[in-house]
PDB file of C-alpha atoms in Angstrom:
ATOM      1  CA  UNK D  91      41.391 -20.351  75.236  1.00 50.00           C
ATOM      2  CA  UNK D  92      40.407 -20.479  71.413  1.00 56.00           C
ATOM      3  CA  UNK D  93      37.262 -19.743  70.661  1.00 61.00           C
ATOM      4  CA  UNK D  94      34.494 -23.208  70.947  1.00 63.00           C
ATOM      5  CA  UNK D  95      33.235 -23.830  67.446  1.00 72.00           C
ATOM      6  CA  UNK D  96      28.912 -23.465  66.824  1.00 87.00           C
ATOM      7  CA  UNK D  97      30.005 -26.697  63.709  1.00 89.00           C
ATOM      8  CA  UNK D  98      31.124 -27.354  60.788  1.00 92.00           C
ATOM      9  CA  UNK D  99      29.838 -25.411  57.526  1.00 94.00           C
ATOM     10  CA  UNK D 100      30.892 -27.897  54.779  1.00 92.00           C
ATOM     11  CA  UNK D 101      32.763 -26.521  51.742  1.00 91.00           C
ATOM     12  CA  UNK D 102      31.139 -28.980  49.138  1.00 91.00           C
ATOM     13  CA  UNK D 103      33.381 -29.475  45.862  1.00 87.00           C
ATOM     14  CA  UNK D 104      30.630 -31.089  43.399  1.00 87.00           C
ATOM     15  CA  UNK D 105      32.109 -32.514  40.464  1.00 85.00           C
ATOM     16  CA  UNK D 106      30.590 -34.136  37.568  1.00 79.00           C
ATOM     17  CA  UNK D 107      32.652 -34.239  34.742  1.00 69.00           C
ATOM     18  CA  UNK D 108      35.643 -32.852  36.290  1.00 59.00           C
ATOM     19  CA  UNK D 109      37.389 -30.739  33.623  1.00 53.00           C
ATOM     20  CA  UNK D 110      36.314 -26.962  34.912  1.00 54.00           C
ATOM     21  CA  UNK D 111      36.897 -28.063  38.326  1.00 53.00           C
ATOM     22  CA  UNK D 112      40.292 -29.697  37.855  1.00 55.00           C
ATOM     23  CA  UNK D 113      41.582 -26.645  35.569  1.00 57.00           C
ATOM     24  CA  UNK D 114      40.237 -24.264  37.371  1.00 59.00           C
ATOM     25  CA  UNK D 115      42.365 -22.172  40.103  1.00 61.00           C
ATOM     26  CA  UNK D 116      39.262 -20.198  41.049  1.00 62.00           C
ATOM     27  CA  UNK D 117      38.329 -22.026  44.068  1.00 62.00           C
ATOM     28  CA  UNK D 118      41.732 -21.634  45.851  1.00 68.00           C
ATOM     29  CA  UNK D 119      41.620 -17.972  45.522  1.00 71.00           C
ATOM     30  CA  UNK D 120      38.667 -17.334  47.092  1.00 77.00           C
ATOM     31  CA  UNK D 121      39.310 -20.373  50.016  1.00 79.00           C
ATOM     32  CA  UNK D 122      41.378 -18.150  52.084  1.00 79.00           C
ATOM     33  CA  UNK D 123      38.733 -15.400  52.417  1.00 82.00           C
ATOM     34  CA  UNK D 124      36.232 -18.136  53.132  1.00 86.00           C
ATOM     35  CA  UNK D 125      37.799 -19.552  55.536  1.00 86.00           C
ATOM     36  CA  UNK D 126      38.523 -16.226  57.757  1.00 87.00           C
ATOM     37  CA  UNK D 127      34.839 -15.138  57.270  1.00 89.00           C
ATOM     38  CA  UNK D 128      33.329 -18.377  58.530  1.00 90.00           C
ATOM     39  CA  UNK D 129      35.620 -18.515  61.385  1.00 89.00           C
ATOM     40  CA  UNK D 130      34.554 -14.882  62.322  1.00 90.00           C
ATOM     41  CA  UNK D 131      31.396 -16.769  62.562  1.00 91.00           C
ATOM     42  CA  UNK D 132      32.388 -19.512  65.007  1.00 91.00           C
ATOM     43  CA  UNK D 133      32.166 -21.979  62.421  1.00 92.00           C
ATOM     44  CA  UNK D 134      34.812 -24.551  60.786  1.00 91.00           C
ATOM     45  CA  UNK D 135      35.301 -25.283  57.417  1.00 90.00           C
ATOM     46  CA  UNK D 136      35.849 -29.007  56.686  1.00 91.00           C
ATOM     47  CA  UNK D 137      36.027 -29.812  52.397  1.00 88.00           C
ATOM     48  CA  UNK D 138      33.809 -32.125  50.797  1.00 89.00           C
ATOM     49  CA  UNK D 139      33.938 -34.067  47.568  1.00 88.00           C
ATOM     50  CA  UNK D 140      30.941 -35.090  45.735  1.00 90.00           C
ATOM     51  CA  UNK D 141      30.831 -36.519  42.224  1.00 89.00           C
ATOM     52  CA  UNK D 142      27.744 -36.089  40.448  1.00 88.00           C
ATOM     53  CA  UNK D 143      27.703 -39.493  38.885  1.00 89.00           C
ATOM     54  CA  UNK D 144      27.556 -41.161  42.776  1.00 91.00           C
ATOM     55  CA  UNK D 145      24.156 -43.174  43.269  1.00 92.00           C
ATOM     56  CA  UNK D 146      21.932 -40.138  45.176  1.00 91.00           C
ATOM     57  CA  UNK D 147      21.665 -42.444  48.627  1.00 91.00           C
ATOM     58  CA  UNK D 148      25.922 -42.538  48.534  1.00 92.00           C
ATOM     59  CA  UNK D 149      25.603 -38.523  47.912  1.00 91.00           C
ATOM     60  CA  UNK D 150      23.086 -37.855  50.497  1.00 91.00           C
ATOM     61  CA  UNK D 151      24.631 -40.002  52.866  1.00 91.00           C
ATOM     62  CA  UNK D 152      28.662 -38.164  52.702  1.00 90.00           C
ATOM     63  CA  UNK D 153      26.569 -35.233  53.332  1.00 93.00           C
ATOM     64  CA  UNK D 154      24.912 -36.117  56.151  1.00 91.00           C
ATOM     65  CA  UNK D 155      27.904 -38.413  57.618  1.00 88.00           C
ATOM     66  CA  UNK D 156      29.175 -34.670  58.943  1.00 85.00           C
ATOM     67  CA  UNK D 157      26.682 -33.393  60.846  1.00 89.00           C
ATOM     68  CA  UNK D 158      27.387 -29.970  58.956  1.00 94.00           C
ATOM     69  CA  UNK D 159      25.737 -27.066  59.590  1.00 94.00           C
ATOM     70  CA  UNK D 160      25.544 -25.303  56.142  1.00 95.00           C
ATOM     71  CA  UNK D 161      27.310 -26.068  52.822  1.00 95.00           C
ATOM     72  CA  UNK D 162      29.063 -23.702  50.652  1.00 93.00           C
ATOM     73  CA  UNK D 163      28.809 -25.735  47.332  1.00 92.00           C
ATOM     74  CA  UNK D 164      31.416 -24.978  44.602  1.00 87.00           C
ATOM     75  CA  UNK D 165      28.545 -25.886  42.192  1.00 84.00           C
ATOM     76  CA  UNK D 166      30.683 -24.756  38.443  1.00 81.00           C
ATOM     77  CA  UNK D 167      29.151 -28.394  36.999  1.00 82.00           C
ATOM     78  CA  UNK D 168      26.077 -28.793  38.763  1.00 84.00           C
ATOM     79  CA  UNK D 169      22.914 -29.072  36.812  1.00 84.00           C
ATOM     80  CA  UNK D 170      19.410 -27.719  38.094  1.00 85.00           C
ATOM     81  CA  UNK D 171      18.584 -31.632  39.035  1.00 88.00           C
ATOM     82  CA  UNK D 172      21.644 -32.016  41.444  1.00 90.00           C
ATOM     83  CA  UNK D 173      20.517 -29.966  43.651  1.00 90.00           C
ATOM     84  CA  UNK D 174      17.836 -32.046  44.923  1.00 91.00           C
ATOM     85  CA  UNK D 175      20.066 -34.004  46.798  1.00 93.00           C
ATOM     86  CA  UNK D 176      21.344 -30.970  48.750  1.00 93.00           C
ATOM     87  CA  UNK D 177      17.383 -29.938  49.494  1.00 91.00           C
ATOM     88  CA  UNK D 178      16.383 -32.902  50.800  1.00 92.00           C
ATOM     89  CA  UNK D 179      19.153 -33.058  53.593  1.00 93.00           C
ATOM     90  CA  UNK D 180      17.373 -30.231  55.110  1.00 93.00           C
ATOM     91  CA  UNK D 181      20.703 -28.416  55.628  1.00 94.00           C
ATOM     92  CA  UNK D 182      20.694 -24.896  54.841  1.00 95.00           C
ATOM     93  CA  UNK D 183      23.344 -24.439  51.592  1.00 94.00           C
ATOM     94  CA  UNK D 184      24.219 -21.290  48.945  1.00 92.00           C
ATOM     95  CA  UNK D 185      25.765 -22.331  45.820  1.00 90.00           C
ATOM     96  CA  UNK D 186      29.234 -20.404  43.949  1.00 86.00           C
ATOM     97  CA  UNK D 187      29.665 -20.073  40.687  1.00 81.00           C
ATOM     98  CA  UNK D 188      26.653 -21.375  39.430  1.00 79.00           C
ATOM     99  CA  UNK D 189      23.163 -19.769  39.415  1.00 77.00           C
ATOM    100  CA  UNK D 190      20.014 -21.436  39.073  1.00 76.00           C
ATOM    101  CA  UNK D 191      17.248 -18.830  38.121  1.00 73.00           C
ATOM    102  CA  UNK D 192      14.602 -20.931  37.739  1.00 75.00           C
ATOM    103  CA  UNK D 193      15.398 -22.138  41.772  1.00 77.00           C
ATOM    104  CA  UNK D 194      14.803 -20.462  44.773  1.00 81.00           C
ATOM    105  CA  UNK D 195      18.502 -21.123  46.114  1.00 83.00           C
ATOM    106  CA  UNK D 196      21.122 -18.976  47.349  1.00 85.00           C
ATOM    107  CA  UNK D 197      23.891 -18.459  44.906  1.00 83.00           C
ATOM    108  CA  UNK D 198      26.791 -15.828  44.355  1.00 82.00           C
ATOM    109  CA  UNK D 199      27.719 -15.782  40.396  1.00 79.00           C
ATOM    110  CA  UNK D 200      28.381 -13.951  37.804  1.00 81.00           C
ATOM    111  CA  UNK D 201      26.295 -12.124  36.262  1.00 86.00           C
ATOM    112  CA  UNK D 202      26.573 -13.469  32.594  1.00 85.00           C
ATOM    113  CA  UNK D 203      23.746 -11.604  30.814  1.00 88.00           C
ATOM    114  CA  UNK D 204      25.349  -8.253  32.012  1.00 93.00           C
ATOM    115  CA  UNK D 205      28.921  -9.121  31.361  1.00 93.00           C
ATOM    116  CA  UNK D 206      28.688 -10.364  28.163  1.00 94.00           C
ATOM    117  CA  UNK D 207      26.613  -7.134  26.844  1.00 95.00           C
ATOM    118  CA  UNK D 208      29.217  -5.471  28.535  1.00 96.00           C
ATOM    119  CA  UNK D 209      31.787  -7.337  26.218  1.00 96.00           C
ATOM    120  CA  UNK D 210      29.714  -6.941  22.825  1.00 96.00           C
ATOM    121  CA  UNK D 211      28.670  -3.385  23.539  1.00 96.00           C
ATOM    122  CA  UNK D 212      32.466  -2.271  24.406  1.00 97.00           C
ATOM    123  CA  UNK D 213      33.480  -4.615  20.491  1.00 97.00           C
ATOM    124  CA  UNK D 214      30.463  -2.758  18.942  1.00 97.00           C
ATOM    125  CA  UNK D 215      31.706   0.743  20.026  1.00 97.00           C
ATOM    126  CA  UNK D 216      35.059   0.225  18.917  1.00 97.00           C
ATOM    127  CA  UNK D 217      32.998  -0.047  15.209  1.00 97.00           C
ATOM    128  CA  UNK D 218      33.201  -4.373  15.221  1.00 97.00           C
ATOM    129  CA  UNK D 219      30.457  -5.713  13.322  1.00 96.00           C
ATOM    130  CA  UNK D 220      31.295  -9.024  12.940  1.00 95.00           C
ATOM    131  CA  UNK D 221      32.097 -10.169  15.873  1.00 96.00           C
ATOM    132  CA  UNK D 222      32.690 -14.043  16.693  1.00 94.00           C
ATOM    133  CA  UNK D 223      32.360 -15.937  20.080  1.00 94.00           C
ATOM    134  CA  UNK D 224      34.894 -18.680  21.327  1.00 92.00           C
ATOM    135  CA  UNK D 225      32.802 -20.748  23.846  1.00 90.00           C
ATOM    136  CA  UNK D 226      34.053 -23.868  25.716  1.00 84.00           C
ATOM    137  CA  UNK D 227      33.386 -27.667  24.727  1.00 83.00           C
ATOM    138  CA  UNK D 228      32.218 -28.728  28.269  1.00 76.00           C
ATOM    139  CA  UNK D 229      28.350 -27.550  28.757  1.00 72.00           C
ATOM    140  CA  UNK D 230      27.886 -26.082  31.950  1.00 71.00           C
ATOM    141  CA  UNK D 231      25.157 -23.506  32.400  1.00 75.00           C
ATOM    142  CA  UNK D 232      27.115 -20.669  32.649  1.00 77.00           C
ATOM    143  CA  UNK D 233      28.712 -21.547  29.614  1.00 80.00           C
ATOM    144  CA  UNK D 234      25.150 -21.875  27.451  1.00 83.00           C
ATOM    145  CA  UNK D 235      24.291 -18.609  29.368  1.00 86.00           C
ATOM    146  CA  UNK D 236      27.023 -17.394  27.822  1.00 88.00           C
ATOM    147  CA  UNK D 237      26.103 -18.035  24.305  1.00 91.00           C
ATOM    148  CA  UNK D 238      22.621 -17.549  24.718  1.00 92.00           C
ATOM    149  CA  UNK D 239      23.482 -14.384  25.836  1.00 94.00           C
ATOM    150  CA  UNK D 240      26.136 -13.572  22.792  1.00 95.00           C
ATOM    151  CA  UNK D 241      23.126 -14.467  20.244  1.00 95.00           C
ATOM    152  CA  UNK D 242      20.491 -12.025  22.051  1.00 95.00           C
ATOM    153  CA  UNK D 243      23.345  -8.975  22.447  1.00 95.00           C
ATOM    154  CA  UNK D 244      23.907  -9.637  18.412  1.00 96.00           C
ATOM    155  CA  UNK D 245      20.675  -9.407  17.567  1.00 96.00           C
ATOM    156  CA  UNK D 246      19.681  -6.554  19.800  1.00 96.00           C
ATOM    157  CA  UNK D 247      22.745  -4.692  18.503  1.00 96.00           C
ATOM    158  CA  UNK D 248      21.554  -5.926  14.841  1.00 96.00           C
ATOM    159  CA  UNK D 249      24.372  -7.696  14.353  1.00 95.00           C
ATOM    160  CA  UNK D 250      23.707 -11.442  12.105  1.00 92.00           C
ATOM    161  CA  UNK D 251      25.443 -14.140  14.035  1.00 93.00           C
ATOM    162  CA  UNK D 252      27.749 -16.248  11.837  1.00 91.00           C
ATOM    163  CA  UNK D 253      27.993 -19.914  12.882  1.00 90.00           C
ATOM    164  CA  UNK D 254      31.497 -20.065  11.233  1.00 89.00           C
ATOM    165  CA  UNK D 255      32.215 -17.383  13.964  1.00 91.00           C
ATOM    166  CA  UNK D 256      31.663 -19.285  16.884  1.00 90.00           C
ATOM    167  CA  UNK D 257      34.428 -21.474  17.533  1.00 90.00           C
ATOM    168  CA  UNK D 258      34.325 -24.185  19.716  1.00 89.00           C
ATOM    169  CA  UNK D 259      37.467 -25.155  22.070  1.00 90.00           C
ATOM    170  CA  UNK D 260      38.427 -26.936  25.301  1.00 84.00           C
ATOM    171  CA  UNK D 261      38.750 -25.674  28.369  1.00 79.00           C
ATOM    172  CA  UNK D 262      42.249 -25.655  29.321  1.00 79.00           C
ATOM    173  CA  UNK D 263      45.049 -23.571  27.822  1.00 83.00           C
ATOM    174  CA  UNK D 264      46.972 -25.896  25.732  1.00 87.00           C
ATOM    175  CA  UNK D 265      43.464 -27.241  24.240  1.00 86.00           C
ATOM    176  CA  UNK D 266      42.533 -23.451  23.544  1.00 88.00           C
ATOM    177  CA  UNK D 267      45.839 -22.833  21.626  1.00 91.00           C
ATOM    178  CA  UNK D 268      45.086 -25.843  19.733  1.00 93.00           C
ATOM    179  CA  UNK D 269      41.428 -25.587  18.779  1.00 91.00           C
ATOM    180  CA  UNK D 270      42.215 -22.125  17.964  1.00 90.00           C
ATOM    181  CA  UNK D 271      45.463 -22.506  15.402  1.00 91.00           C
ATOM    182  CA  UNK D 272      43.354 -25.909  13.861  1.00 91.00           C
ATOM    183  CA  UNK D 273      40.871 -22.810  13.126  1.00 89.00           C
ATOM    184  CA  UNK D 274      43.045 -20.904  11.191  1.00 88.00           C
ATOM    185  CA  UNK D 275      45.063 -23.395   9.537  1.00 88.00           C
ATOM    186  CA  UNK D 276      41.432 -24.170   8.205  1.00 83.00           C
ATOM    187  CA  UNK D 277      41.273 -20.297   6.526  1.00 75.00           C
ATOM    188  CA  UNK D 278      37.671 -19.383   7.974  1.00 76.00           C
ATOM    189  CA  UNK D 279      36.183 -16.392   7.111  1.00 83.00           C
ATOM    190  CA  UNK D 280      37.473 -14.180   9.872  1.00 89.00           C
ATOM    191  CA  UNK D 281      35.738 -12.122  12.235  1.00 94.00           C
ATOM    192  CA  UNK D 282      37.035  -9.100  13.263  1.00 94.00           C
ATOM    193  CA  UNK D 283      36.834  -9.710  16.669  1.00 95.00           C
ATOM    194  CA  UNK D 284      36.042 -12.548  18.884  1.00 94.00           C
ATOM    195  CA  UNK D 285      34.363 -12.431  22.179  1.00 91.00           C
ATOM    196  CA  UNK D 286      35.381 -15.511  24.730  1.00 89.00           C
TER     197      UNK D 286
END
């Protein structure tokens, strides 16, 4: 006889404007995983979609409706304020591919300060010196880590940041390739590298 299941842990997709979450193949590579490790645990794993722009009682109320026992919230467009929603259920959550420093949440992501000194170190030792940063149009807070980061790594490496340099594009491909060839057709003042 299979196994009887301790619940549900809800796998929360928030969305709030959409366009990294509908691009983006990164949930689906990691569901599989997910999936096995929470039903090592005696747990299920029933999806969720939230949107962001929801009145907080019709939120609060699809999470509740459930009776989950933990969320895992794909939280790529959340801002600091939408988690409150999540705390005041009461139901223990962690948060992926988003982290909220300021918060004391669980949360797996990247570590953006790291990787992009990693990235302008690795330009800077291959003797770049003007070095130019693609970042997306959507804001998320990865994304502003991101470029917060890019101007601290310049100026620690002494480096003067260029606003020419930073170019901004959308997030998909096809909006990439044409943000970037509207750039050149423009003939900037090229870096000689760009970090995205």
């Amino acid at each position: 006889a299979p196994p009887v299941s301790k619940g549900c842990i809800g796998f929360v997709v928030y969305k709030k404007n959409g366009r990294i979450i509908d691009e983006s193949p990164f949930f689906t590579y990691i569901l599989e995983g997910l999936n096995q490790r929470v039903l090592s645990f005696g747990y299920d794993l029933k999806f969720i979609y939230v949107n962001g722009h929801d009145p907080l009682d019709t939120q609060r109320a699809r999470l509740l409706f459930g009776g989950f026992a933990g969320f895992i919230i794909f939280g790529v467009e959340m801002q600091r304020e939408d988690l409150q929603v999540f705390i005041d259920t009461g139901i223990p959550f962690s948060v992926l591919d988003n982290s909220f420093q300021e918060s004391d949440v669980d949360s797996v992501a990247i570590n953006n300060a790291q990787g992009v000194f990693k990235a302008i170190q690795y330009l800077y030792d291959m003797g770049h010196r003007r070095i130019g940063y693609i970042r997306c149009r959507v804001r998320i807070s990865s994304f502003e880590e991101r470029l917060l980061e890019y101007r601290l790594c310049m100026e620690r490496f002494g480096l003067p940041v260029c606003e020419d340099f930073i170019l901004d594009a959308g997030y998909s491909e096809a909006e990439i390739r044409a943000d970037i060839d509207a750039y050149l057709d423009g003939s900037p003042q090229m870096p000689t590298a760009f970090f995205a």
